[in-house]
Short mmCIF file of C-alpha atoms in Angstrom, two decimals:
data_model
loop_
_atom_site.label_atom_id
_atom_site.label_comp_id
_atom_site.label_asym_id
_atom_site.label_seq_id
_atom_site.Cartn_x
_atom_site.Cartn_y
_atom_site.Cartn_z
CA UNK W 25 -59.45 -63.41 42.15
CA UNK W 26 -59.10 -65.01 45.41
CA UNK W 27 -62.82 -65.60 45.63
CA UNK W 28 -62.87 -67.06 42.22
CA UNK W 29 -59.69 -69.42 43.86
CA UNK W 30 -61.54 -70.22 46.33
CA UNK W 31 -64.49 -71.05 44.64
CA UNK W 32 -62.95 -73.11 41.86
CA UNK W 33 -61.06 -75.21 44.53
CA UNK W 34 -64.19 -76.31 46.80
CA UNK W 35 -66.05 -77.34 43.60
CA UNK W 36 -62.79 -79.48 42.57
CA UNK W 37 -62.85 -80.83 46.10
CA UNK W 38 -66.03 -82.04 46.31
CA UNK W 39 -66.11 -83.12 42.87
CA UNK W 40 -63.21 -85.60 43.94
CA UNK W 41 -64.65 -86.83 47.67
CA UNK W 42 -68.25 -87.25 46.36
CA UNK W 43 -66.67 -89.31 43.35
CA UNK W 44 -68.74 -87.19 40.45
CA UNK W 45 -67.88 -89.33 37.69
CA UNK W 46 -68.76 -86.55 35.08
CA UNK W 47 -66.28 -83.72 34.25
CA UNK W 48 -67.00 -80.15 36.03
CA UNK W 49 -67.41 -77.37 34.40
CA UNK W 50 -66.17 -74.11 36.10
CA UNK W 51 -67.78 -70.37 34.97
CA UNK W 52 -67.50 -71.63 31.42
CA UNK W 53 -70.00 -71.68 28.26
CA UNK W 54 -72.31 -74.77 27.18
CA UNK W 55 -70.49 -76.24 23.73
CA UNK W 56 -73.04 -78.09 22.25
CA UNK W 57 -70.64 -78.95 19.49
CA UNK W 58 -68.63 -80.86 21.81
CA UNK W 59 -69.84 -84.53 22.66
CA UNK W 60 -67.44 -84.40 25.94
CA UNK W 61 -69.56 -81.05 27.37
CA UNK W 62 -72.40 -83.54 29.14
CA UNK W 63 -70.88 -83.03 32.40
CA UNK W 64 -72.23 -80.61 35.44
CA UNK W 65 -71.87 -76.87 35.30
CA UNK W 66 -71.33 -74.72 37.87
CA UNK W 67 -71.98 -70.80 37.44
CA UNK W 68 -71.41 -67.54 39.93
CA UNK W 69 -74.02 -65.72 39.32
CA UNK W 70 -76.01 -61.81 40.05
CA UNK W 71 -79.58 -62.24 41.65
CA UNK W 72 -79.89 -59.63 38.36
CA UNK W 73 -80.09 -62.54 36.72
CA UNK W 74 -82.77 -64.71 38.48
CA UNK W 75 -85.37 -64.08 35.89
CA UNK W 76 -83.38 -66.69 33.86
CA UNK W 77 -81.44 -68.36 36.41
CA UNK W 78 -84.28 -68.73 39.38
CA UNK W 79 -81.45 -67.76 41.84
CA UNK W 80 -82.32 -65.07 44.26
CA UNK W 81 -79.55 -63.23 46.57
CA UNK W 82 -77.89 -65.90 48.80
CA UNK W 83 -79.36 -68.84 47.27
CA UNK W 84 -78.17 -71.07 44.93
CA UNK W 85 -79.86 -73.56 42.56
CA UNK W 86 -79.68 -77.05 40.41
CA UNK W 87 -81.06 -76.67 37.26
CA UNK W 88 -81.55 -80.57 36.15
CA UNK W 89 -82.55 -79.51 32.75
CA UNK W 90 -79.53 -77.87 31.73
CA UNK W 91 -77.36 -79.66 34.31
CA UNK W 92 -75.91 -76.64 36.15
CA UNK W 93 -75.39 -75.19 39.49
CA UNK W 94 -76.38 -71.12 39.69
CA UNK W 95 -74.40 -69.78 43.05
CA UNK W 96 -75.22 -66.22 44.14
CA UNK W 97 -72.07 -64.25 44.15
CA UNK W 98 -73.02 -63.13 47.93
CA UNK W 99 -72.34 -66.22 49.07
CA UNK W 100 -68.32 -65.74 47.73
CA UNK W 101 -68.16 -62.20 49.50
CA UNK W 102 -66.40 -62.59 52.43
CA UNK W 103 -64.49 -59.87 51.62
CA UNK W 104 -67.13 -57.41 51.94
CA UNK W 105 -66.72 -58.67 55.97
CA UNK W 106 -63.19 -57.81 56.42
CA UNK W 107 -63.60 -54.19 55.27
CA UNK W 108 -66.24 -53.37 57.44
CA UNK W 109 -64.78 -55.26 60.12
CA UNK W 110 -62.10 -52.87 61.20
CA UNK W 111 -64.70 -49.93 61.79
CA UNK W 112 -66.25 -51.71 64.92
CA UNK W 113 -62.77 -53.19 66.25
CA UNK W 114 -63.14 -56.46 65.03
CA UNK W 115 -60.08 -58.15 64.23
CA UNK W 116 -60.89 -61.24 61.63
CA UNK W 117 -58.59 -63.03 59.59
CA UNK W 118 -59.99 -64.02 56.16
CA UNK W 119 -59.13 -67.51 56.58
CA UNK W 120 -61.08 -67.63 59.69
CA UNK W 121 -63.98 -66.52 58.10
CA UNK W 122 -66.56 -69.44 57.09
CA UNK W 123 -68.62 -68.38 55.05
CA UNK N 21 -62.36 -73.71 53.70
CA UNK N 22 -65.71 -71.74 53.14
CA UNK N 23 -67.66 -74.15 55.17
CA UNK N 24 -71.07 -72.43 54.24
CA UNK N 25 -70.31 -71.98 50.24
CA UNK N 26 -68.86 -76.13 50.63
CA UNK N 27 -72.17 -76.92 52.32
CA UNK N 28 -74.50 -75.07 49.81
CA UNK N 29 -72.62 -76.97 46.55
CA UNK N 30 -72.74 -79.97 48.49
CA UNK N 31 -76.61 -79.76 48.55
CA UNK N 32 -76.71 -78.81 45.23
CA UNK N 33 -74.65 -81.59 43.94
CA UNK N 34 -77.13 -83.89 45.37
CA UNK N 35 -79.99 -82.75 43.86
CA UNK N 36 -77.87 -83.75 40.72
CA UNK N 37 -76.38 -86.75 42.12
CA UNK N 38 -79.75 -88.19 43.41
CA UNK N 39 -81.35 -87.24 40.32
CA UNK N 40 -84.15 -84.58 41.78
CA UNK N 41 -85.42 -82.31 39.14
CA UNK N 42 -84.44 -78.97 39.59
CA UNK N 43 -83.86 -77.58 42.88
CA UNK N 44 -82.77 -74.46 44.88
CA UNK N 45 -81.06 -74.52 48.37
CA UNK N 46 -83.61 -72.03 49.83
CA UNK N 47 -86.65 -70.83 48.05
CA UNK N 48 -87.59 -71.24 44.40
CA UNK N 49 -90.53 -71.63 41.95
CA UNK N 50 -91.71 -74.64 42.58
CA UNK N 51 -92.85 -74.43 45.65
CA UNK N 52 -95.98 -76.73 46.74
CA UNK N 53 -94.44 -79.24 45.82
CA UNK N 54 -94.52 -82.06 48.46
CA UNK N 55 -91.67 -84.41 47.41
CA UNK N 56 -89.95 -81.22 47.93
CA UNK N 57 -89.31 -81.23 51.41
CA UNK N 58 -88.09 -84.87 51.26
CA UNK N 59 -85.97 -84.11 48.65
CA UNK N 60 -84.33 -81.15 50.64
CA UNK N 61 -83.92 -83.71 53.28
CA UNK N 62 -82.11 -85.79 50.90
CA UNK N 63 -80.05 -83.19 49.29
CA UNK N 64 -79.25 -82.14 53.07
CA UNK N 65 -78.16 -85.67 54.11
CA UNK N 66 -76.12 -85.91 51.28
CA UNK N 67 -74.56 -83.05 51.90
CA UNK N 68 -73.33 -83.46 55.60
CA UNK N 69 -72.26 -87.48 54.26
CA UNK N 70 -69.78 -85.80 51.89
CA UNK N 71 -68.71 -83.38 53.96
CA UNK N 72 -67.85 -86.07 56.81
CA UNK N 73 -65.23 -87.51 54.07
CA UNK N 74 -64.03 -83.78 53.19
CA UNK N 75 -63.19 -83.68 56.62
CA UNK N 76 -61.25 -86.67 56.82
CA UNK N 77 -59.17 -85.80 53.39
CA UNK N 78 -58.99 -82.29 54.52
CA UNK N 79 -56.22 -82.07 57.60
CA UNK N 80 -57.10 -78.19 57.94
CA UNK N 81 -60.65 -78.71 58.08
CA UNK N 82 -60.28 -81.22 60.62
CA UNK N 83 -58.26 -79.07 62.71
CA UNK N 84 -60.55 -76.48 62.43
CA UNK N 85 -63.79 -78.92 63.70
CA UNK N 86 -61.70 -80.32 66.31
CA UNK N 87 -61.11 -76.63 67.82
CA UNK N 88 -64.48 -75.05 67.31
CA UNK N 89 -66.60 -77.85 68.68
CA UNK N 90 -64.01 -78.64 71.25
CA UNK N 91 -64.12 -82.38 70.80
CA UNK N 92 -60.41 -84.18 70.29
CA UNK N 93 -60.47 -86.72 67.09
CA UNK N 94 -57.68 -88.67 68.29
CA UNK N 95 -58.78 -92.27 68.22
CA UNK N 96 -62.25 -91.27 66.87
CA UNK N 97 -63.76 -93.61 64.49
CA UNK N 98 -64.97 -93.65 61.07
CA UNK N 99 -69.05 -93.31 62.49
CA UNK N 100 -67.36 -90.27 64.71
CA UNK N 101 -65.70 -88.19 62.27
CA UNK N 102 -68.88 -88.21 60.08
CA UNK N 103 -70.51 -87.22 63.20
CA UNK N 104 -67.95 -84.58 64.56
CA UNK N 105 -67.79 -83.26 60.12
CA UNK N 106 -71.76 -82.65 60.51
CA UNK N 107 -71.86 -81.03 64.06
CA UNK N 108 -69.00 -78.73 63.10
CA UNK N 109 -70.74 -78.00 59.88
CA UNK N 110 -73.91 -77.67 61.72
CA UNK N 111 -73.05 -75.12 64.03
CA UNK N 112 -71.02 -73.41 61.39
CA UNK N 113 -74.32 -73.15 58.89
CA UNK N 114 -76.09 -71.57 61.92
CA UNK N 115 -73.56 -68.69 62.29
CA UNK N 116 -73.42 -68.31 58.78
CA UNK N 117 -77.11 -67.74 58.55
CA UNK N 118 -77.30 -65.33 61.81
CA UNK N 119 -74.03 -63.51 60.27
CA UNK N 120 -73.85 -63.64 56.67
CA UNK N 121 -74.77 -61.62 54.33
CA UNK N 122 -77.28 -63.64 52.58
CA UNK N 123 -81.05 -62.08 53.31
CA UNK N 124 -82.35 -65.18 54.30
CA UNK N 125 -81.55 -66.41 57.86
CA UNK N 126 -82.65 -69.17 59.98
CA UNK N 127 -85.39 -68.57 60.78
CA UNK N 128 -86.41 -68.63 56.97
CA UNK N 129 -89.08 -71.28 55.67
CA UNK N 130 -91.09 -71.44 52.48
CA UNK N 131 -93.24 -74.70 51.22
CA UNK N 132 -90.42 -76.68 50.33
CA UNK N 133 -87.63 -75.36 52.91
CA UNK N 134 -88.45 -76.44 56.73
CA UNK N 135 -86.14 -73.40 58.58
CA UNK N 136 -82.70 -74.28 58.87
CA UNK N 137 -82.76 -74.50 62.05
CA UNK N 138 -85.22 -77.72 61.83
CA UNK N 139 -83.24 -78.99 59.10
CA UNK N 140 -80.15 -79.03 61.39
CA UNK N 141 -81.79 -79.89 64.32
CA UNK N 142 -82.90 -83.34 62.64
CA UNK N 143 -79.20 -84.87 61.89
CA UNK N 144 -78.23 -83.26 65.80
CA UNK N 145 -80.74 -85.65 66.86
CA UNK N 146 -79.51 -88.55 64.48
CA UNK N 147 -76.42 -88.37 65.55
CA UNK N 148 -77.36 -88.19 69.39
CA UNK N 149 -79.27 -91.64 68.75
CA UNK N 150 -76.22 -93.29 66.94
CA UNK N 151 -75.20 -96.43 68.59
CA UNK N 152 -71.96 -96.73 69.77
CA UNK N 153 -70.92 -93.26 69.56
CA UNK N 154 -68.51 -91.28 72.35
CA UNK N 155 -70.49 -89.45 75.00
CA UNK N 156 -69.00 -86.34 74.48
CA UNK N 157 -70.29 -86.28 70.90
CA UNK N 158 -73.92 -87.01 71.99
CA UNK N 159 -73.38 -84.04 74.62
CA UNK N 160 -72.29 -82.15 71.91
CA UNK N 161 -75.12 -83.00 69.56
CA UNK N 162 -77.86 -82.12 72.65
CA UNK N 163 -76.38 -79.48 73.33
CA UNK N 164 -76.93 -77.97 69.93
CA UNK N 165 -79.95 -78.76 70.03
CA UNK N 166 -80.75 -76.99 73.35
CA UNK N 167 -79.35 -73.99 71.25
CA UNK N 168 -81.57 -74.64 68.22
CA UNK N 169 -84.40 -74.99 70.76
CA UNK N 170 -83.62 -72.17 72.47
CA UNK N 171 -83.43 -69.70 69.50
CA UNK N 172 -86.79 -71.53 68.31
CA UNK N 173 -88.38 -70.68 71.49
CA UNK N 174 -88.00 -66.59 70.89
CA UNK N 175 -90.42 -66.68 67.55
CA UNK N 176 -92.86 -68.11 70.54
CA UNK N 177 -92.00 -65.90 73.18
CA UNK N 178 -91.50 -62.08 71.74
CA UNK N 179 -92.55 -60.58 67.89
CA UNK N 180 -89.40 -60.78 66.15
CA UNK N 181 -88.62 -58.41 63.37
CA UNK N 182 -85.54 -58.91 61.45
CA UNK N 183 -84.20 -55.64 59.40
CA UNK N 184 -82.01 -56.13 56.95
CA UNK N 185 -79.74 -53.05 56.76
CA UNK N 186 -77.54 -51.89 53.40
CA UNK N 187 -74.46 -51.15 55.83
CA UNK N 188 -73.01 -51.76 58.70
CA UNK N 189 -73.69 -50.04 61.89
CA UNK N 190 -72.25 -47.89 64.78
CA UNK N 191 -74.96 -47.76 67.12
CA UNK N 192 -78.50 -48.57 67.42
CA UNK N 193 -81.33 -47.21 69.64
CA UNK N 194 -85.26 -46.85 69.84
CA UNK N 195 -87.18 -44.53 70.05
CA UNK N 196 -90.83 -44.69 70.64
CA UNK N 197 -92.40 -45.51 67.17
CA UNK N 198 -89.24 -47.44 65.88
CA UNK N 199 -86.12 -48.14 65.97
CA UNK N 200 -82.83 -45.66 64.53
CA UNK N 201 -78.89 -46.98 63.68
CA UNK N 202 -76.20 -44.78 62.72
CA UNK N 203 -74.61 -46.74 59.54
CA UNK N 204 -70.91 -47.36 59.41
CA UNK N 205 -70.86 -44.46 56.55
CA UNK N 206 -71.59 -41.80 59.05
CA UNK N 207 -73.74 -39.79 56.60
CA UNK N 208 -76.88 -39.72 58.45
CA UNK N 209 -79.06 -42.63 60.37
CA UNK N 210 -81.63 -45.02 59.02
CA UNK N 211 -85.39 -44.39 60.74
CA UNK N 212 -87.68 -47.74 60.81
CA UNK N 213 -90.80 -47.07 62.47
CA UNK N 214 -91.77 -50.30 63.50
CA UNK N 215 -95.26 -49.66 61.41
CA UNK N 216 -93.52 -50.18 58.46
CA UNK N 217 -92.44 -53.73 59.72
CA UNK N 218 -94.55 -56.48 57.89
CA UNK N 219 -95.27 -60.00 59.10
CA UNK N 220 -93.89 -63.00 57.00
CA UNK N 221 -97.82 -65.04 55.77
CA UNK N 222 -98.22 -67.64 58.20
CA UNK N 223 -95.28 -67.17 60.21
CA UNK N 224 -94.49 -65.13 63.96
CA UNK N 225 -91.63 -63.58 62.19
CA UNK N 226 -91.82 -59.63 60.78
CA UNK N 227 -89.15 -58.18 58.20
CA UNK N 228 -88.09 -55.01 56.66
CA UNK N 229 -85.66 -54.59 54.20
CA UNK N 230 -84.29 -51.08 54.33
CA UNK N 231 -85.25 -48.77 51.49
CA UNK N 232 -82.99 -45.73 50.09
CA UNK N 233 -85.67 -43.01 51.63
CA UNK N 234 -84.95 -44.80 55.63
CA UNK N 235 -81.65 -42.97 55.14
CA UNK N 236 -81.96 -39.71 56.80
CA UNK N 237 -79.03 -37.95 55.91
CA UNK N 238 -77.39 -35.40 58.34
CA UNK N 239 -74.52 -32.32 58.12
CA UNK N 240 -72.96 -33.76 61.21
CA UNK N 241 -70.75 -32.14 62.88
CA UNK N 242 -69.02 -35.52 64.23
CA UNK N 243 -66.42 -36.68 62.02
CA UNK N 244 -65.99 -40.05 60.95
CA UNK N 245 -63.69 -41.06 63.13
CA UNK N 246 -65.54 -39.94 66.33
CA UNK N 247 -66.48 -42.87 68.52
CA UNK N 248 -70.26 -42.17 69.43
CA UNK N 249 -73.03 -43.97 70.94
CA UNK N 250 -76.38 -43.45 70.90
CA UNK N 251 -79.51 -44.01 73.44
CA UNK N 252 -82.45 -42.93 74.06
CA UNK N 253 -84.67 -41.45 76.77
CA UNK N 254 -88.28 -42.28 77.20
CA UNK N 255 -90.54 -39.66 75.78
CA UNK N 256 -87.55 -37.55 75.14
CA UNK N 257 -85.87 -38.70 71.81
CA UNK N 258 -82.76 -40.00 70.90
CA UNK N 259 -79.26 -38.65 71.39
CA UNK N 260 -76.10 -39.52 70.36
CA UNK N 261 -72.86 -38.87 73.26
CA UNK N 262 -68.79 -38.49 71.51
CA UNK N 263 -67.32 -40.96 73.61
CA UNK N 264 -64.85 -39.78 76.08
CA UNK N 265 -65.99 -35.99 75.72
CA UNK N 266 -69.18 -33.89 76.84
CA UNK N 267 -70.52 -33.71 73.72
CA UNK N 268 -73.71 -34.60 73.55
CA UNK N 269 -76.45 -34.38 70.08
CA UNK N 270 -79.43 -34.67 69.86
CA UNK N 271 -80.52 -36.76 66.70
CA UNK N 272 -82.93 -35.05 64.98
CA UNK N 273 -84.39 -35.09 61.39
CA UNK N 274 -81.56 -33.93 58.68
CA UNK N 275 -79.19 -32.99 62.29
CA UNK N 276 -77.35 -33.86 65.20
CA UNK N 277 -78.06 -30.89 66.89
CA UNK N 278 -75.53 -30.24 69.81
CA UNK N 279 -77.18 -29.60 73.12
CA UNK N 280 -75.89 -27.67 75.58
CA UNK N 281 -74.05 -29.08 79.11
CA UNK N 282 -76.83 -28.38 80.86
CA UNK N 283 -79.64 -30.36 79.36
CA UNK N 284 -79.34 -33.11 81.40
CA UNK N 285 -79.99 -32.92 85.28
CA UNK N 286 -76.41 -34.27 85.15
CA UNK N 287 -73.74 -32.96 83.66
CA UNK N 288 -71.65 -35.40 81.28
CA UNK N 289 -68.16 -35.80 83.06
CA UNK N 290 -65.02 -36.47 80.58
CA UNK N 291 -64.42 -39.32 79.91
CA UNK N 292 -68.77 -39.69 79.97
CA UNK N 293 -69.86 -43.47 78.03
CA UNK N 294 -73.28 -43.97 78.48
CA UNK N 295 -72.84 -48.24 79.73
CA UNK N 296 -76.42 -48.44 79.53
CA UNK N 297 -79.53 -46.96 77.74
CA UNK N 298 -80.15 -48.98 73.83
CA UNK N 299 -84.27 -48.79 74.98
CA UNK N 300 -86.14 -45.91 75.64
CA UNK N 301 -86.38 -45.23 79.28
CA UNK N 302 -86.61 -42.60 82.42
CA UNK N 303 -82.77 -42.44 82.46
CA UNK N 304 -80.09 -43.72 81.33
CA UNK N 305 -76.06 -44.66 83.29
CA UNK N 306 -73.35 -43.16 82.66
CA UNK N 307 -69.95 -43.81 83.85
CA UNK N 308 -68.12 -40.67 84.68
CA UNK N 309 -64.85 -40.43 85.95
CA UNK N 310 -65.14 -43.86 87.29
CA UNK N 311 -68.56 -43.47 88.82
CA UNK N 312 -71.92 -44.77 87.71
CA UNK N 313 -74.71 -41.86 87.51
CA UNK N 314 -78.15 -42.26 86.79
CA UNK N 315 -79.36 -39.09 84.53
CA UNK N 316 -82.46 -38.26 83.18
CA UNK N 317 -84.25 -35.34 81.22
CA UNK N 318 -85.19 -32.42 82.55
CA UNK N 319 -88.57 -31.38 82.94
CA UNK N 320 -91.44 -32.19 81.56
CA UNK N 321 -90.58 -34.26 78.56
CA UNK N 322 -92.51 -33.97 75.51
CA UNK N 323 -95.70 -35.91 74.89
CA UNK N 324 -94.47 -38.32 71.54
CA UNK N 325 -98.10 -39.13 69.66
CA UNK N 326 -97.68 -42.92 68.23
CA UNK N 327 -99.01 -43.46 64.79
CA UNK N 328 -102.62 -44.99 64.41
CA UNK N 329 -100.86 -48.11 62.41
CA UNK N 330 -98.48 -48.66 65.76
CA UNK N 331 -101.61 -48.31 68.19
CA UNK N 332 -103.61 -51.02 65.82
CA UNK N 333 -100.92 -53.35 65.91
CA UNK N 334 -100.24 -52.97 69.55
CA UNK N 335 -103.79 -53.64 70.50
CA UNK N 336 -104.20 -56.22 68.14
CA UNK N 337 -101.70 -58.19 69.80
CA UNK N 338 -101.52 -58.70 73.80
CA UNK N 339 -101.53 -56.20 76.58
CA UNK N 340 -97.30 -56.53 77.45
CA UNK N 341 -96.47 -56.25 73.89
CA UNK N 342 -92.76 -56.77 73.27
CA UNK N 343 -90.28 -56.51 70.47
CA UNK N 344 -87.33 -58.18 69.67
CA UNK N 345 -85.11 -56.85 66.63
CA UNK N 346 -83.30 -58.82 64.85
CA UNK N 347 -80.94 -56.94 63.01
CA UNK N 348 -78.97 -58.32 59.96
CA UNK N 349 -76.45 -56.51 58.41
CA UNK N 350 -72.87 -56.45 56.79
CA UNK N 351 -71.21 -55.37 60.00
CA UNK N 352 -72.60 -56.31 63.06
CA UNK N 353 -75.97 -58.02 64.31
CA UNK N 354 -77.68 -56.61 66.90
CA UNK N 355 -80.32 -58.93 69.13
CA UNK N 356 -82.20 -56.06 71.09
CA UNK N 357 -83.84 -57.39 73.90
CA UNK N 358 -88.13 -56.80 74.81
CA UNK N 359 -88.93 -53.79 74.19
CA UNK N 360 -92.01 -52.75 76.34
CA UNK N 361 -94.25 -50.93 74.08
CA UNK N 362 -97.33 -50.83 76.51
CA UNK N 363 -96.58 -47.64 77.62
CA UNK N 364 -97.63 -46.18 74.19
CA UNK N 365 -101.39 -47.42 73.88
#
C-alpha cells in the first residue's frame, strides 16, 4: 500500500510542476464511453506482461498510441531492500532509500 | 521522494509531452531507430528541467540535495537550483543503477539508449559550462564527471562481467574456474564458472544471469545465524571459516565438509577472521588473537584442470588476463578486484 502511496503521489507531483494540462489517470481502466478519459495513463505493471506492454523488468515505457505510461513494479520495490538489509548489518531507513 | 522512480516518469512524461511516438526509458522494440537517441536526449533533458522545479516546490527534496551533494542553497539562484536538482539527481540515478534492483545497470546501452553513464555525463558537462554559475557547483559537476570517467575507464582496462544474482549474499570468493557466493538464504552457494559468462554483441562488458541449477544446495551444518566468511586458496579450493570460532569447511559440491584443526599449517586461533583472502592465492591472513598470520595449505595442493572453454577464452584474449566481477544483487554489490587468471593457461 505504501508503494502504491508512493507511487500515486510522485505521478500527482509531477503532473502539477510539469503543468500536464490533461487529467492523469492512476492504475485505472480505459472508458471509451467517457469523452473526459483522453488524458495520460499511467500503469504498474509485471515484465509478465511485456508481450503486450513492451516493458521489460526495470524499465518503463510511453505508449503514444494508447497514451499510457507502463512502469515495472521493480522499480516500486524498495521494500524488498529493507528486508534483506538487516542480514548484512545494514541499517537503512525506508525514507532514505532513493530508489 | 523516490528520486529514481520520479526521474524514470519524468522521462516518460516527455516522450508524451514532446510528442515522440512511443518510447521506453531503456531498451525497447524499436530499436535502430536514429531519431531515437535524440529523442532520449530530449526526454532526458526534460526530465532533469522538471525535476529542477520539483526541487524548488519540494522543501524535503531540497534538503535532501543540499546534504548529499554537499553544496548549501542559501542564496543560490534560479540557474543554480536547476543545476544543484540535476547533479543531485544525477548522482542519485548512478547509485540507483549500481544498487537497484533493476537488471539493467550503467553500463547498459542498446541502439537507442547511449549508457547512462554518457547520458549523465552530458548535462554534468552542461552545467560545468553554464555562465555565471558558483564555482563550487562547476567543481561539483567535474567532479562527477571524473567519477563517470573513472567507472568508464574499467570496461577499458579489465573484462567486466556483471552477475546478476536471485538473492542477496553473505560472502563471495573464487575459485579457479569461477567464481562461488553463499546467498543470504543459507541453503547452499551459487557456482558460476566464468565459462558460462557471455559477452554483451559489440560491447567489453560480459553478463550472467543466475539460473535455478547455479544453486548448489548443501546440508550445512552452519546455522543461519552463523557469521561465516569464505576465501579461497590457490589450487586448493574454497573454504568457508565461522567467524570467531575454529571452525573451518571446506565448500564442496552438495557440503560444507568440516576439516579438521590441523589442515592448515596454522592452526585457526579463537576469535580466527580471515581479513584477507576473496581471490585465490598461496595463503591467506588471518587475525588471531590480535595477531596477523599468514597460513597456507599443506602440502602439495591438488592440480585443478581448467575447462577447454576457460583456456580458449583466456588465450583468446591477452597474456595478463584479468577479471573484474561485477556483482548485482538484492543485497549487496560486490566490485572484486583483477583477478589474475594467467596462472591457469
Amino acid at each position: 500500500m505504501s508503494q502504491q502511496r508512493d507511487f500515486d503521489s510522485i505521478i500527482n507531483t509531477i503532473a502539477t510542476v510539469s503543468g500536464l494540462k490533461q487529467k492523469v489517470f492512476i492504475n485505472q481502466p480505459f472508458d471509451v464511453a467517457d469523452a473526459a478519459d483522453n488524458g495520460l495513463h499511467f500503469f504498474i505493471t509485471d515484465h509478465q506482461t511485456s508481450s503486450f506492454t513492451n516493458c521489460q523488468q526495470g524499465n518503463a515505457v510511453y505508449d503514444a498510441a494508447i497514451k499510457a505510461v507502463f512502469i515495472d513494479i521493480s522499480l516500486l520495490r524498495s521494500s524488498d531492500w529493507m528486508s534483506y538489509a538487516p542480514q548484512v548489518g545494514f541499517e537503512i531507513l525506508e525514507e532514505d532509500m532513493p530508489f | 521522494m523516490k528520486v529514481y522512480l520520479a526521474y524514470v516518469l519524468l522521462h516518460e512524461l516527455g516522450h508524451h509531452e514532446l510528442g515522440h511516438g512511443s518510447a521506453g526509458n531503456l531498451s525497447y522494440e524499436n530499436k535502430g531507430d536514429r531519431e531515437f537517441r535524440q529523442k532520449e536526449k530530449d526526454a532526458d533533458r526534460y526530465a532533469f528541467t522538471i525535476f529542477g522545479k520539483l526541487l524548488q516546490a519540494n522543501p524535503m527534496v531540497r534538503k535532501k540535495a543540499d546534504s548529499i551533494i554537499e553544496i548549501t542553497l542559501d542564496n543560490a539562484t534560479q540557474k543554480e537550483d536547476a543545476a544543484i536538482a540535476i547533479l543531485y539527481m544525477a548522482e542519485t540515478i548512478l547509485l540507483c543503477m549500481q544498487f537497484g534492483l533493476s537488471p539493467y545497470s550503467q553500463y547498459y546501452s542498446d541502439d537507442a539508449h547511449p549508457t547512462y553513464l554518457d547520458r549523465i555525463n552530458g548535462v554534468a558537462e552542461e552545467i560545468a559550462a553554464l555562465p555565471d554559475i558558483r564555482p563550487d557547483i562547476v567543481a561539483k559537476a567535474r567532479r562527477l564527471q571524473k567519477t563517470i570517467a573513472v567507472t568508464q575507464s574499467l570496461i577499458g582496462r579489465y573484462d567486466i562481467a556483471e552477475i546478476t544474482l536471485n538473492d542477496g549474499i553473505l560472502d563471495a570468493a573464487f575459485y579457479p574456474e569461477g567464481v562461488r557466493f553463499i546467498s543470504t538464504k543459507f541453503n547452499g552457494y551459487t557456482q558460476i564458472p566464468f565459462a558460462k559468462v557471455r559477452q554483451y554483441a559489440g560491447s567489453g562488458l560480459w553478463h550472467y544471469n543466475e539460473q535455478p541449477a547455479d544453486l548448489i544446495p548443501f546440508k550445512a551444518s552452519l546455522d543461519s545465524s552463523a557469521d561465516i566468511i569464505l576465501f579461497s586458496l590457490k589450487n586448493a579450493g574454497t573454504y568457508c571459516l565461522e567467524k570467531g570460532t575454529d571452525r573451518l569447511y571446506a565448500v564442496e559440491k552438495n557440503a560444507f565438509r568440516m576439516l579438521p584443526a590441523d589442515t592448515f599449517d596454522h592452526a585457526f586461533e579463537t576469535p580466527g577472521t580471515v581479513v584477507y583472502g576473496p581471490m585465490p592465492s598461496p595463503n591467506v591472513y588471518v587475525l588471531a588473537g590480535g595477531e596477523l598470520k599468514s597460513v597456507s595449505a599443506k602440502g602439495e595442493p591438488p592440480k585443478h584442470k581448467s575447462s577447454l572453454k576457460s583456456q580458449l577464452l583466456i588465450n583468446s584474449t591477452c597474456l595478463q588476463w584479468s577479471w573484474t566481477i561485477f556483482i548485482r544483487c538484492p543485497t549487496v554489490i560486490f566490485w572484486v578486484w583483477a583477478l589474475e587468471l594467467s596462472r591457469i593457461r
